[in-house]
Amino acid sequence: MASTTPAVPTKDLKEWHTPSSRTEVIHELIHGVDRYNPSNLSLMEEYLASQIQSGEHDLLANLAILKLYQFNPHLSNPDVIINILIKALAATVHGPDFNLCLSLLREPASIVHDIDSDDESLILAMPFLQKLHELMRTCRFTTFWAELNGSSDAAELLRSNPNYLPAHATLLPRLRTNIATSIASCFSRVRLAQLGRWVDLSGADVAAYAQSIGWIVDGDDAVVPKNGDNDVKATVVKETVTLPQLTKLVAAAAN
């Protein structure tokens, strides 16, 4: 029997703060004074490249890169910035990752000006990635895919440049898992046709995907297992108030 991947993964703040894939060298670097040493920038950028290849995401390490760019604007690398934003976009639906990265960046035109470059990739890509993040954050998944697969200059740039979206082998599965997580927190049953629009799949691929994440296909529907978020139960809270307590309350209200 094929193994399944739960659509509502266990939240692990330790893994978010200190990923198991992070090496001791990187850990010491980003938690020490050396994180502000620009000579370590090449090492940090190599670590980002390894994240892209493996599909791992180390937010604090990537923020350290952006902080170094903030202090040393002439060292900024637009390709690295774009890839950090792509990683943050795919990390979570409602988490702070993308906005934390964005808070360390200035306007893309200013960044490009500081490195004296004529390449406008960052000027195109950065606002577009912000738009995608807003669509994802507000759960407008159908529009999100329409924009990502659209014909805008920014979308075509990100899809066609081998250093951007094509370099992220796990990007689409990660995005679909995040969307499925959001759906599973709200629905106990969803139409396969609607699910297909939300995860950008069609035909038999939708049912296959639902089964791969542990959902049950029931005719034209996908049944989401109960997970604590989509299983609302009424609770009755009983409070016992003694007469002396009530007397004190009335006396306090009268004063």
Short mmCIF file of C-alpha atoms in Angstrom, two decimals:
data_model
loop_
_atom_site.label_atom_id
_atom_site.label_comp_id
_atom_site.label_asym_id
_atom_site.label_seq_id
_atom_site.Cartn_x
_atom_site.Cartn_y
_atom_site.Cartn_z
CA MET A 1 0.00 0.00 0.00
CA ALA A 2 1.41 3.43 -0.97
CA SER A 3 2.35 5.72 1.86
CA THR A 4 0.35 8.90 2.31
CA THR A 5 1.33 12.38 3.36
CA PRO A 6 -1.11 13.96 5.85
CA ALA A 7 -2.56 17.26 4.61
CA VAL A 8 -2.41 18.72 8.09
CA PRO A 9 1.19 18.23 9.22
CA THR A 10 2.18 18.54 12.86
CA LYS A 11 3.37 22.04 13.66
CA ASP A 12 6.99 21.98 14.80
CA LEU A 13 8.36 25.37 15.82
CA LYS A 14 11.76 23.86 16.59
CA GLU A 15 12.09 22.64 12.99
CA TRP A 16 11.01 26.08 11.76
CA HIS A 17 13.59 27.82 13.97
CA THR A 18 16.37 25.24 13.66
CA PRO A 19 15.89 22.93 10.66
CA SER A 20 17.50 19.51 10.99
CA SER A 21 19.11 20.04 7.59
CA ARG A 22 21.11 23.05 8.86
CA THR A 23 24.79 22.30 9.37
CA GLU A 24 26.62 23.22 12.56
CA VAL A 25 28.77 25.72 10.63
CA ILE A 26 25.72 27.60 9.36
CA HIS A 27 24.07 27.44 12.79
CA GLU A 28 27.07 29.00 14.51
CA LEU A 29 27.35 31.62 11.78
CA ILE A 30 23.76 32.91 11.90
CA HIS A 31 23.59 32.91 15.70
CA GLY A 32 26.91 34.63 16.28
CA VAL A 33 28.63 37.91 15.49
CA ASP A 34 29.91 36.48 12.19
CA ARG A 35 26.43 36.76 10.68
CA TYR A 36 27.32 40.42 9.98
CA ASN A 37 30.61 39.58 8.29
CA PRO A 38 30.19 40.10 4.52
CA SER A 39 33.01 37.64 3.82
CA ASN A 40 30.59 34.87 4.82
CA LEU A 41 28.07 35.86 2.17
CA SER A 42 29.28 33.36 -0.43
CA LEU A 43 28.91 30.52 2.09
CA MET A 44 25.37 31.60 2.92
CA GLU A 45 24.44 31.88 -0.75
CA GLU A 46 25.79 28.36 -1.35
CA TYR A 47 23.60 27.16 1.51
CA LEU A 48 20.59 28.76 -0.18
CA ALA A 49 21.48 26.88 -3.39
CA SER A 50 21.49 23.62 -1.44
CA GLN A 51 18.05 24.48 -0.01
CA ILE A 52 16.71 25.00 -3.52
CA GLN A 53 18.05 21.63 -4.66
CA SER A 54 16.89 19.68 -1.62
CA GLY A 55 13.57 21.43 -1.07
CA GLU A 56 14.47 22.39 2.51
CA HIS A 57 13.71 25.85 3.87
CA ASP A 58 15.81 27.67 6.46
CA LEU A 59 14.16 31.02 7.06
CA LEU A 60 16.67 32.38 9.58
CA ALA A 61 19.61 31.62 7.31
CA ASN A 62 17.90 33.34 4.39
CA LEU A 63 17.06 36.34 6.54
CA ALA A 64 20.75 36.54 7.46
CA ILE A 65 21.57 36.86 3.74
CA LEU A 66 19.08 39.69 3.33
CA LYS A 67 20.45 41.41 6.43
CA LEU A 68 23.94 41.30 4.92
CA TYR A 69 22.53 42.83 1.73
CA GLN A 70 20.88 45.51 3.84
CA PHE A 71 24.21 46.47 5.44
CA ASN A 72 26.18 45.99 2.19
CA PRO A 73 23.81 47.02 -0.62
CA HIS A 74 26.56 46.88 -3.25
CA LEU A 75 26.80 43.10 -2.65
CA SER A 76 23.10 42.45 -3.34
CA ASN A 77 22.37 39.63 -5.77
CA PRO A 78 18.93 39.95 -7.47
CA ASP A 79 18.82 36.23 -8.33
CA VAL A 80 19.42 35.29 -4.69
CA ILE A 81 16.71 37.73 -3.52
CA ILE A 82 14.19 36.30 -5.98
CA ASN A 83 14.95 32.74 -4.89
CA ILE A 84 14.65 33.64 -1.21
CA LEU A 85 11.21 35.14 -1.88
CA ILE A 86 10.20 32.03 -3.86
CA LYS A 87 11.26 29.84 -0.92
CA ALA A 88 9.31 32.04 1.50
CA LEU A 89 6.24 32.00 -0.76
CA ALA A 90 6.20 28.20 -0.77
CA ALA A 91 6.88 27.85 2.95
CA THR A 92 3.41 28.53 4.32
CA VAL A 93 -0.01 30.02 3.56
CA HIS A 94 -0.50 32.19 6.64
CA GLY A 95 2.96 32.21 8.21
CA PRO A 96 5.23 35.26 8.54
CA ASP A 97 8.08 34.02 6.32
CA PHE A 98 7.43 36.11 3.23
CA ASN A 99 6.74 39.36 5.07
CA LEU A 100 9.82 38.90 7.25
CA CYS A 101 11.93 38.65 4.10
CA LEU A 102 10.15 41.60 2.54
CA SER A 103 10.79 43.76 5.60
CA LEU A 104 14.55 43.58 4.94
CA LEU A 105 14.25 44.68 1.32
CA ARG A 106 13.93 48.11 -0.25
CA GLU A 107 12.27 48.96 -3.52
CA PRO A 108 13.67 46.72 -6.28
CA ALA A 109 14.71 49.71 -8.41
CA SER A 110 16.87 50.97 -5.53
CA ILE A 111 18.50 47.55 -5.10
CA VAL A 112 19.31 47.35 -8.82
CA HIS A 113 20.65 50.93 -8.75
CA ASP A 114 23.02 50.11 -5.86
CA ILE A 115 24.67 47.29 -7.82
CA ASP A 116 24.74 49.37 -11.03
CA SER A 117 22.92 46.72 -13.07
CA ASP A 118 20.73 46.97 -16.16
CA ASP A 119 18.99 43.67 -15.38
CA GLU A 120 15.34 44.40 -14.55
CA SER A 121 14.45 40.86 -13.44
CA LEU A 122 14.09 41.91 -9.80
CA ILE A 123 11.99 44.94 -10.77
CA LEU A 124 9.59 42.59 -12.59
CA ALA A 125 9.64 39.65 -10.21
CA MET A 126 9.47 41.22 -6.76
CA PRO A 127 6.06 42.96 -7.08
CA PHE A 128 4.68 39.86 -8.82
CA LEU A 129 5.82 37.59 -5.97
CA GLN A 130 4.22 40.02 -3.51
CA LYS A 131 0.98 39.70 -5.46
CA LEU A 132 1.21 35.90 -5.40
CA HIS A 133 1.81 35.98 -1.65
CA GLU A 134 -1.27 38.13 -1.09
CA LEU A 135 -3.39 35.75 -3.17
CA MET A 136 -2.06 32.78 -1.22
CA ARG A 137 -2.48 34.50 2.14
CA THR A 138 -6.11 35.36 1.39
CA CYS A 139 -6.79 31.83 0.08
CA ARG A 140 -7.62 32.93 -3.46
CA PHE A 141 -6.02 29.79 -4.78
CA THR A 142 -7.67 29.67 -8.20
CA THR A 143 -6.51 33.21 -8.96
CA PHE A 144 -3.08 32.36 -7.57
CA TRP A 145 -2.60 29.59 -10.14
CA ALA A 146 -4.04 31.74 -12.92
CA GLU A 147 -1.43 34.40 -12.18
CA LEU A 148 1.43 31.94 -11.79
CA ASN A 149 0.55 30.20 -15.07
CA GLY A 150 -0.40 33.45 -16.82
CA SER A 151 1.21 35.34 -19.67
CA SER A 152 2.44 38.39 -17.77
CA ASP A 153 6.09 39.36 -18.26
CA ALA A 154 6.88 38.52 -14.64
CA ALA A 155 5.20 35.09 -14.77
CA GLU A 156 6.98 34.16 -17.97
CA LEU A 157 10.30 35.38 -16.56
CA LEU A 158 9.97 33.23 -13.44
CA ARG A 159 8.89 30.15 -15.41
CA SER A 160 11.42 30.45 -18.24
CA ASN A 161 14.56 31.41 -16.35
CA PRO A 162 16.24 28.15 -15.21
CA ASN A 163 17.56 29.94 -12.11
CA TYR A 164 14.08 30.70 -10.78
CA LEU A 165 11.00 28.43 -10.65
CA PRO A 166 12.52 25.55 -12.67
CA ALA A 167 15.36 25.33 -10.14
CA HIS A 168 12.89 24.58 -7.30
CA ALA A 169 12.10 20.92 -7.92
CA THR A 170 9.76 20.64 -4.92
CA LEU A 171 7.99 23.97 -5.41
CA LEU A 172 4.68 22.76 -6.88
CA PRO A 173 4.22 19.85 -4.44
CA ARG A 174 5.02 22.22 -1.57
CA LEU A 175 2.48 24.79 -2.75
CA ARG A 176 -0.19 22.10 -3.15
CA THR A 177 0.54 20.73 0.33
CA ASN A 178 0.17 24.20 1.84
CA ILE A 179 -3.12 24.74 0.02
CA ALA A 180 -4.39 21.30 1.05
CA THR A 181 -3.47 22.11 4.65
CA SER A 182 -5.55 25.26 4.50
CA ILE A 183 -8.48 23.41 2.89
CA ALA A 184 -8.31 20.62 5.47
CA SER A 185 -8.60 23.12 8.31
CA CYS A 186 -11.93 24.39 6.93
CA PHE A 187 -13.65 21.54 5.09
CA SER A 188 -14.66 17.99 5.89
CA ARG A 189 -15.79 17.37 2.31
CA VAL A 190 -14.97 19.14 -0.95
CA ARG A 191 -15.97 18.57 -4.57
CA LEU A 192 -13.17 17.11 -6.67
CA ALA A 193 -13.81 19.69 -9.38
CA GLN A 194 -13.33 22.52 -6.87
CA LEU A 195 -10.29 20.84 -5.35
CA GLY A 196 -8.77 20.60 -8.83
CA ARG A 197 -9.09 24.35 -9.32
CA TRP A 198 -7.53 25.01 -5.92
CA VAL A 199 -4.49 22.77 -6.43
CA ASP A 200 -4.14 23.25 -10.21
CA LEU A 201 -4.85 19.65 -11.22
CA SER A 202 -7.44 18.10 -13.50
CA GLY A 203 -9.06 14.80 -14.36
CA ALA A 204 -7.88 11.67 -12.59
CA ASP A 205 -4.92 13.56 -11.13
CA VAL A 206 -7.22 15.29 -8.63
CA ALA A 207 -8.52 12.04 -7.11
CA ALA A 208 -5.02 10.57 -7.12
CA TYR A 209 -3.68 13.62 -5.30
CA ALA A 210 -6.48 13.52 -2.71
CA GLN A 211 -5.71 9.88 -1.97
CA SER A 212 -1.97 10.55 -1.79
CA ILE A 213 -2.49 12.96 1.13
CA GLY A 214 -4.77 10.61 3.03
CA TRP A 215 -8.16 11.89 1.91
CA ILE A 216 -10.93 9.52 0.86
CA VAL A 217 -12.49 9.80 -2.60
CA ASP A 218 -16.24 9.29 -2.39
CA GLY A 219 -17.80 9.65 -5.84
CA ASP A 220 -17.33 13.24 -6.96
CA ASP A 221 -16.16 14.35 -3.51
CA ALA A 222 -12.99 14.18 -1.46
CA VAL A 223 -13.62 13.46 2.21
CA VAL A 224 -11.14 15.12 4.55
CA PRO A 225 -10.38 13.15 7.73
CA LYS A 226 -11.24 14.84 11.00
CA ASN A 227 -8.24 16.75 12.26
CA GLY A 228 -9.46 18.94 15.10
CA ASP A 229 -9.88 22.02 12.91
CA ASN A 230 -12.63 20.79 10.57
CA ASP A 231 -14.51 18.86 13.26
CA VAL A 232 -16.43 21.42 15.28
CA LYS A 233 -18.05 20.07 18.42
CA ALA A 234 -20.34 21.99 20.72
CA THR A 235 -19.10 22.23 24.28
CA VAL A 236 -20.99 23.18 27.41
CA VAL A 237 -19.05 25.16 29.98
CA LYS A 238 -20.45 25.02 33.49
CA GLU A 239 -19.47 27.52 36.13
CA THR A 240 -20.41 27.25 39.76
CA VAL A 241 -20.86 30.55 41.60
CA THR A 242 -21.43 30.33 45.35
CA LEU A 243 -23.66 32.75 47.24
CA PRO A 244 -20.75 34.45 49.08
CA GLN A 245 -19.04 35.08 45.74
CA LEU A 246 -22.24 36.54 44.30
CA THR A 247 -22.68 38.76 47.35
CA LYS A 248 -19.18 40.20 46.89
CA LEU A 249 -19.85 40.78 43.20
CA VAL A 250 -23.10 42.67 43.86
CA ALA A 251 -21.46 44.71 46.62
CA ALA A 252 -18.57 45.66 44.33
CA ALA A 253 -20.98 46.72 41.58
CA ALA A 254 -22.93 48.90 43.98
CA ASN A 255 -19.84 50.92 45.00
#
